[in-house]
PDB file of C-alpha atoms in Angstrom:
ATOM      1  CA  MET Y  17      18.711  -8.288  27.223  1.00 62.00           C
ATOM      2  CA  VAL Y  18      15.115  -8.436  28.324  1.00 66.00           C
ATOM      3  CA  THR Y  19      13.362 -11.769  28.469  1.00 67.00           C
ATOM      4  CA  HIS Y  20      10.130 -11.978  28.008  1.00 63.00           C
ATOM      5  CA  TYR Y  21       7.790 -14.559  29.231  1.00 67.00           C
ATOM      6  CA  ALA Y  22       4.558 -15.445  27.633  1.00 68.00           C
ATOM      7  CA  ARG Y  23       2.213 -17.820  29.298  1.00 68.00           C
ATOM      8  CA  GLY Y  24      -0.338 -20.586  27.467  1.00 71.00           C
ATOM      9  CA  LEU Y  25       1.297 -20.136  24.042  1.00 85.00           C
ATOM     10  CA  GLU Y  26      -0.531 -22.391  21.546  1.00 88.00           C
ATOM     11  CA  PRO Y  27       1.859 -24.513  19.103  1.00 89.00           C
ATOM     12  CA  PRO Y  28       1.574 -22.004  16.183  1.00 88.00           C
ATOM     13  CA  ASP Y  29       3.197 -19.059  18.538  1.00 89.00           C
ATOM     14  CA  ARG Y  30       5.990 -21.159  18.987  1.00 90.00           C
ATOM     15  CA  ALA Y  31       8.993 -21.551  16.988  1.00 88.00           C
ATOM     16  CA  LEU Y  32      12.614 -23.154  17.315  1.00 88.00           C
ATOM     17  CA  GLU Y  33      15.734 -21.567  15.861  1.00 88.00           C
ATOM     18  CA  ASP Y  34      18.946 -23.159  16.183  1.00 91.00           C
ATOM     19  CA  GLY Y  35      17.653 -25.179  18.965  1.00 91.00           C
ATOM     20  CA  ILE Y  36      16.579 -22.188  20.711  1.00 91.00           C
ATOM     21  CA  PRO Y  37      12.768 -21.834  21.698  1.00 88.00           C
ATOM     22  CA  LEU Y  38      11.192 -18.676  20.466  1.00 88.00           C
ATOM     23  CA  THR Y  39       7.870 -17.178  19.805  1.00 90.00           C
ATOM     24  CA  ALA Y  40       6.640 -17.099  16.189  1.00 92.00           C
ATOM     25  CA  VAL Y  41       6.764 -13.939  14.166  1.00 93.00           C
ATOM     26  CA  PRO Y  42       3.001 -13.445  14.259  1.00 93.00           C
ATOM     27  CA  ARG Y  43       3.044 -13.710  18.460  1.00 94.00           C
ATOM     28  CA  THR Y  44       6.098 -11.368  18.721  1.00 93.00           C
ATOM     29  CA  LEU Y  45       4.249  -8.938  16.651  1.00 94.00           C
ATOM     30  CA  LEU Y  46       1.194  -9.491  18.970  1.00 93.00           C
ATOM     31  CA  ASP Y  47       3.394  -8.821  22.076  1.00 93.00           C
ATOM     32  CA  LEU Y  48       5.509  -5.816  20.613  1.00 93.00           C
ATOM     33  CA  ALA Y  49       2.217  -4.285  19.565  1.00 94.00           C
ATOM     34  CA  ALA Y  50       1.561  -3.720  23.515  1.00 93.00           C
ATOM     35  CA  ARG Y  51       4.848  -2.259  24.140  1.00 92.00           C
ATOM     36  CA  LEU Y  52       5.930  -0.436  20.705  1.00 93.00           C
ATOM     37  CA  HIS Y  53       5.016   3.021  19.384  1.00 91.00           C
ATOM     38  CA  PRO Y  54       2.822   2.642  16.482  1.00 89.00           C
ATOM     39  CA  HIS Y  55       5.929   3.735  13.911  1.00 87.00           C
ATOM     40  CA  ARG Y  56       8.130   1.080  15.201  1.00 92.00           C
ATOM     41  CA  LEU Y  57       5.656  -1.382  15.086  1.00 92.00           C
ATOM     42  CA  ASP Y  58       5.065  -0.474  11.559  1.00 87.00           C
ATOM     43  CA  ARG Y  59       8.947  -0.851  11.085  1.00 87.00           C
ATOM     44  CA  CYS Y  60       8.934  -4.154  12.544  1.00 91.00           C
ATOM     45  CA  ILE Y  61       6.059  -5.422  10.014  1.00 88.00           C
ATOM     46  CA  GLU Y  62       7.946  -3.716   7.492  1.00 84.00           C
ATOM     47  CA  ARG Y  63      10.742  -5.530   8.029  1.00 86.00           C
ATOM     48  CA  ALA Y  64       9.380  -8.912   8.568  1.00 86.00           C
ATOM     49  CA  GLU Y  65       7.909  -8.852   5.206  1.00 81.00           C
ATOM     50  CA  GLU Y  66      10.960  -7.771   3.764  1.00 76.00           C
ATOM     51  CA  LEU Y  67      12.863 -10.795   5.430  1.00 81.00           C
ATOM     52  CA  GLY Y  68       9.840 -13.066   3.815  1.00 80.00           C
ATOM     53  CA  MET Y  69       8.984 -13.787   7.347  1.00 86.00           C
ATOM     54  CA  PHE Y  70       5.454 -11.927   7.229  1.00 83.00           C
ATOM     55  CA  ASP Y  71       2.019 -13.988   6.604  1.00 82.00           C
ATOM     56  CA  SER Y  72      -1.011 -11.755   7.257  1.00 80.00           C
ATOM     57  CA  ARG Y  73      -3.377 -15.040   7.382  1.00 80.00           C
ATOM     58  CA  SER Y  74      -0.973 -16.270  10.244  1.00 86.00           C
ATOM     59  CA  VAL Y  75      -1.513 -13.103  12.001  1.00 88.00           C
ATOM     60  CA  GLY Y  76      -4.999 -12.759  11.310  1.00 85.00           C
ATOM     61  CA  SER Y  77      -5.574 -16.429  12.893  1.00 86.00           C
ATOM     62  CA  LEU Y  78      -3.627 -14.907  16.048  1.00 89.00           C
ATOM     63  CA  LEU Y  79      -5.509 -11.927  16.225  1.00 89.00           C
ATOM     64  CA  ALA Y  80      -8.999 -13.684  16.285  1.00 88.00           C
ATOM     65  CA  ARG Y  81      -7.519 -15.851  19.278  1.00 89.00           C
ATOM     66  CA  THR Y  82      -6.267 -13.304  21.532  1.00 90.00           C
ATOM     67  CA  ARG Y  83      -8.701 -10.677  21.453  1.00 87.00           C
ATOM     68  CA  GLY Y  84      -8.266  -9.957  25.162  1.00 88.00           C
ATOM     69  CA  HIS Y  85      -4.125  -9.179  24.407  1.00 91.00           C
ATOM     70  CA  PRO Y  86      -3.047  -5.824  25.206  1.00 91.00           C
ATOM     71  CA  GLY Y  87      -1.319  -5.479  21.668  1.00 92.00           C
ATOM     72  CA  ASN Y  88      -4.609  -7.073  19.844  1.00 91.00           C
ATOM     73  CA  GLY Y  89      -6.246  -3.409  18.777  1.00 91.00           C
ATOM     74  CA  ARG Y  90      -2.825  -1.859  18.059  1.00 92.00           C
ATOM     75  CA  LEU Y  91      -1.709  -4.934  15.633  1.00 92.00           C
ATOM     76  CA  ARG Y  92      -5.266  -4.668  13.862  1.00 88.00           C
ATOM     77  CA  ARG Y  93      -4.644  -1.314  13.201  1.00 85.00           C
ATOM     78  CA  ALA Y  94      -1.391  -1.754  11.908  1.00 85.00           C
ATOM     79  CA  LEU Y  95      -2.169  -4.276   9.616  1.00 81.00           C
ATOM     80  CA  GLY Y  96      -4.690  -1.601   7.718  1.00 70.00           C
ATOM     81  CA  ALA Y  97      -1.809  -1.000   5.584  1.00 60.00           C
ATOM     82  CA  TYR Y  98      -1.794  -4.669   4.255  1.00 61.00           C
ATOM     83  CA  ARG Y  99      -5.281  -5.153   3.312  1.00 56.00           C
ATOM     84  CA  GLU Y 100      -5.808  -4.413  -0.249  1.00 48.00           C
ATOM     85  CA  PRO Y 101      -9.064  -2.927  -1.354  1.00 46.00           C
ATOM     86  CA  ALA Y 102     -11.817  -5.643  -2.237  1.00 46.00           C
ATOM     87  CA  PHE Y 103     -11.429  -4.515  -6.092  1.00 43.00           C
ATOM     88  CA  SER Y 104      -9.063  -5.506  -8.838  1.00 43.00           C
ATOM     89  CA  ARG Y 105      -6.805  -3.063 -10.623  1.00 54.00           C
ATOM     90  CA  SER Y 106      -9.420  -2.672 -13.505  1.00 79.00           C
ATOM     91  CA  GLU Y 107     -12.106  -1.798 -11.113  1.00 84.00           C
ATOM     92  CA  LEU Y 108     -10.354   0.600  -9.195  1.00 86.00           C
ATOM     93  CA  GLU Y 109      -9.718   2.477 -12.498  1.00 88.00           C
ATOM     94  CA  ARG Y 110     -13.456   2.621 -13.080  1.00 87.00           C
ATOM     95  CA  ARG Y 111     -13.936   3.404  -9.468  1.00 89.00           C
ATOM     96  CA  LEU Y 112     -11.567   6.600  -9.922  1.00 92.00           C
ATOM     97  CA  VAL Y 113     -12.762   7.743 -13.253  1.00 91.00           C
ATOM     98  CA  GLU Y 114     -16.140   7.558 -11.569  1.00 91.00           C
ATOM     99  CA  LYS Y 115     -15.040   9.726  -8.902  1.00 92.00           C
ATOM    100  CA  LEU Y 116     -13.261  12.269 -11.038  1.00 93.00           C
ATOM    101  CA  ARG Y 117     -16.499  12.745 -13.276  1.00 91.00           C
ATOM    102  CA  GLU Y 118     -18.580  13.252  -9.949  1.00 93.00           C
ATOM    103  CA  ALA Y 119     -16.098  15.926  -9.109  1.00 93.00           C
ATOM    104  CA  GLY Y 120     -16.149  17.336 -12.747  1.00 93.00           C
ATOM    105  CA  VAL Y 121     -12.525  16.712 -13.875  1.00 92.00           C
ATOM    106  CA  ALA Y 122     -12.398  16.153 -17.463  1.00 89.00           C
ATOM    107  CA  ALA Y 123     -12.343  12.381 -18.181  1.00 87.00           C
ATOM    108  CA  PRO Y 124      -9.222  10.793 -18.775  1.00 89.00           C
ATOM    109  CA  SER Y 125      -8.250   8.382 -21.771  1.00 87.00           C
ATOM    110  CA  THR Y 126      -8.090   4.667 -20.187  1.00 84.00           C
ATOM    111  CA  GLY Y 127      -5.466   2.370 -21.462  1.00 79.00           C
ATOM    112  CA  PHE Y 128      -3.772   4.970 -23.390  1.00 82.00           C
ATOM    113  CA  ASN Y 129      -0.339   4.087 -24.873  1.00 84.00           C
ATOM    114  CA  VAL Y 130       2.769   6.429 -24.610  1.00 88.00           C
ATOM    115  CA  LEU Y 131       6.309   5.464 -25.514  1.00 88.00           C
ATOM    116  CA  GLY Y 132       5.151   1.881 -25.439  1.00 84.00           C
ATOM    117  CA  PHE Y 133       3.873   2.216 -21.803  1.00 86.00           C
ATOM    118  CA  GLU Y 134      -0.086   1.191 -21.166  1.00 85.00           C
ATOM    119  CA  LEU Y 135      -1.074   4.234 -18.919  1.00 88.00           C
ATOM    120  CA  ASP Y 136      -4.173   3.618 -16.644  1.00 89.00           C
ATOM    121  CA  LEU Y 137      -5.617   6.990 -16.815  1.00 91.00           C
ATOM    122  CA  TYR Y 138      -3.888   9.888 -19.074  1.00 92.00           C
ATOM    123  CA  TRP Y 139      -4.945  13.167 -19.935  1.00 92.00           C
ATOM    124  CA  ALA Y 140      -2.783  13.850 -23.503  1.00 90.00           C
ATOM    125  CA  GLU Y 141      -3.260  17.787 -23.331  1.00 90.00           C
ATOM    126  CA  GLU Y 142      -1.830  18.261 -19.738  1.00 94.00           C
ATOM    127  CA  ARG Y 143       0.403  15.036 -20.084  1.00 94.00           C
ATOM    128  CA  LEU Y 144      -0.577  13.737 -17.032  1.00 95.00           C
ATOM    129  CA  ALA Y 145      -0.883   9.936 -16.136  1.00 95.00           C
ATOM    130  CA  VAL Y 146      -2.208   8.480 -13.430  1.00 94.00           C
ATOM    131  CA  GLU Y 147      -0.981   5.120 -12.663  1.00 91.00           C
ATOM    132  CA  ILE Y 148      -3.064   3.029  -9.838  1.00 89.00           C
ATOM    133  CA  ASP Y 149      -1.014   0.651  -7.730  1.00 84.00           C
ATOM    134  CA  THR Y 150      -1.907  -2.631  -5.983  1.00 77.00           C
ATOM    135  CA  PHE Y 151       0.266  -4.840  -4.057  1.00 71.00           C
ATOM    136  CA  GLU Y 152      -0.639  -7.843  -6.162  1.00 67.00           C
ATOM    137  CA  THR Y 153       0.242  -6.106  -9.261  1.00 64.00           C
ATOM    138  CA  HIS Y 154       3.678  -4.233  -8.166  1.00 60.00           C
ATOM    139  CA  GLY Y 155       4.669  -6.524  -5.371  1.00 62.00           C
ATOM    140  CA  THR Y 156       8.121  -7.426  -6.406  1.00 70.00           C
ATOM    141  CA  HIS Y 157      11.220  -5.805  -6.495  1.00 73.00           C
ATOM    142  CA  ALA Y 158      11.187  -6.369 -10.502  1.00 77.00           C
ATOM    143  CA  ALA Y 159       7.926  -4.712 -10.784  1.00 76.00           C
ATOM    144  CA  PHE Y 160       8.846  -1.904  -8.527  1.00 77.00           C
ATOM    145  CA  GLU Y 161      12.295  -1.395 -10.505  1.00 82.00           C
ATOM    146  CA  ARG Y 162      10.315  -1.238 -13.878  1.00 84.00           C
ATOM    147  CA  ASP Y 163       7.975   1.144 -12.709  1.00 85.00           C
ATOM    148  CA  ARG Y 164      10.807   3.426 -11.711  1.00 87.00           C
ATOM    149  CA  GLU Y 165      12.305   3.109 -14.852  1.00 91.00           C
ATOM    150  CA  ARG Y 166       8.926   3.779 -16.606  1.00 90.00           C
ATOM    151  CA  ASP Y 167       8.262   6.820 -14.408  1.00 92.00           C
ATOM    152  CA  SER Y 168      11.442   8.216 -15.225  1.00 93.00           C
ATOM    153  CA  ALA Y 169      11.371   7.378 -19.236  1.00 94.00           C
ATOM    154  CA  LEU Y 170       7.972   9.023 -19.094  1.00 94.00           C
ATOM    155  CA  ARG Y 171       8.922  12.174 -17.195  1.00 94.00           C
ATOM    156  CA  ALA Y 172      12.196  12.649 -19.848  1.00 95.00           C
ATOM    157  CA  ALA Y 173       9.263  12.899 -22.344  1.00 93.00           C
ATOM    158  CA  GLY Y 174       7.173  15.388 -20.255  1.00 94.00           C
ATOM    159  CA  VAL Y 175       4.523  13.225 -19.132  1.00 94.00           C
ATOM    160  CA  GLU Y 176       4.069  13.504 -15.398  1.00 95.00           C
ATOM    161  CA  VAL Y 177       3.481  10.379 -13.492  1.00 95.00           C
ATOM    162  CA  GLU Y 178       0.919  10.581 -10.150  1.00 95.00           C
ATOM    163  CA  ARG Y 179       1.008   6.856  -8.322  1.00 93.00           C
ATOM    164  CA  VAL Y 180      -2.240   6.331  -6.496  1.00 92.00           C
ATOM    165  CA  THR Y 181      -2.542   3.138  -4.629  1.00 88.00           C
ATOM    166  CA  GLY Y 182      -5.544   0.981  -4.189  1.00 85.00           C
ATOM    167  CA  LEU Y 183      -5.822   1.263  -0.591  1.00 86.00           C
ATOM    168  CA  ARG Y 184      -5.582   5.197  -0.914  1.00 89.00           C
ATOM    169  CA  LEU Y 185      -7.985   5.271  -3.442  1.00 89.00           C
ATOM    170  CA  GLU Y 186     -10.190   3.301  -1.165  1.00 87.00           C
ATOM    171  CA  ARG Y 187      -9.594   5.192   2.260  1.00 88.00           C
ATOM    172  CA  GLU Y 188      -9.111   8.678   0.778  1.00 91.00           C
ATOM    173  CA  PRO Y 189     -11.174   8.866  -2.391  1.00 93.00           C
ATOM    174  CA  ARG Y 190     -11.931  12.939  -2.228  1.00 94.00           C
ATOM    175  CA  GLU Y 191      -8.065  13.745  -1.490  1.00 96.00           C
ATOM    176  CA  VAL Y 192      -7.077  11.605  -4.573  1.00 95.00           C
ATOM    177  CA  VAL Y 193      -9.431  13.374  -6.801  1.00 95.00           C
ATOM    178  CA  ARG Y 194      -8.315  16.966  -5.297  1.00 96.00           C
ATOM    179  CA  ARG Y 195      -4.986  15.925  -5.968  1.00 96.00           C
ATOM    180  CA  ILE Y 196      -5.493  14.960  -9.592  1.00 96.00           C
ATOM    181  CA  ALA Y 197      -7.337  17.853 -10.201  1.00 95.00           C
ATOM    182  CA  ARG Y 198      -4.692  20.417  -8.721  1.00 95.00           C
ATOM    183  CA  LEU Y 199      -2.253  18.450 -10.731  1.00 96.00           C
ATOM    184  CA  LEU Y 200      -4.357  19.145 -13.934  1.00 95.00           C
ATOM    185  CA  ALA Y 201      -4.664  22.460 -13.049  1.00 94.00           C
ATOM    186  CA  LYS Y 202      -1.153  23.347 -12.532  1.00 94.00           C
ATOM    187  CA  ARG Y 203      -0.136  21.526 -15.967  1.00 91.00           C
ATOM    188  CA  ARG Y 204      -2.381  23.668 -17.947  1.00 88.00           C
ATOM    189  CA  ASP Y 205      -1.295  26.823 -16.370  1.00 86.00           C
ATOM    190  CA  ALA Y 206       2.629  25.956 -16.511  1.00 77.00           C
ATOM    191  CA  PRO Y 207       4.418  28.187 -19.228  1.00 72.00           C
ATOM    192  CA  GLY Y 208       4.271  26.740 -22.575  1.00 64.00           C
ATOM    193  CA  ALA Y 209       1.064  24.218 -21.706  1.00 61.00           C
ATOM    194  CA  GLY Y 210      -1.465  24.453 -24.489  1.00 54.00           C
TER     195      GLY Y 210
END
């Protein structure tokens, strides 16, 4: 077992579990960030979230007061995936439609209903749906399961579903548009299409 010592821990950095003094989860992540490979750090953050022990505000507060810590920059980069875009889902839909239009991609229907499911973006002729996911709207186990059931039912009816996260749309809008354009072309060129 390796024991790690940290000096100058502030009260929010400390925890007590079964009478054993420990560092709090945010501080543990900061200390791990200085030593772990980025993929392992990502997995630690993900596991803390799965266990209901991750609080982005507490981590943000810790990062603000530990700027000189060797793990600070690495933890900041790792947390990039946990910052949702500053747009609502409907704003993201409008933004994607605008990007598609700018790229010359055929306009989709929005809020189109197929099999009782309202689809974010839908191209009826190509039978392609694009769903925009944000953690706020899909961040529970029940929502995750419903989305998989919905996708399965749509696929069984011949509708291809492409999911785009709000974060991906914000960071890689050109790649998202290129992927949708390729999927539309593929669906048009498929045997039996049209």
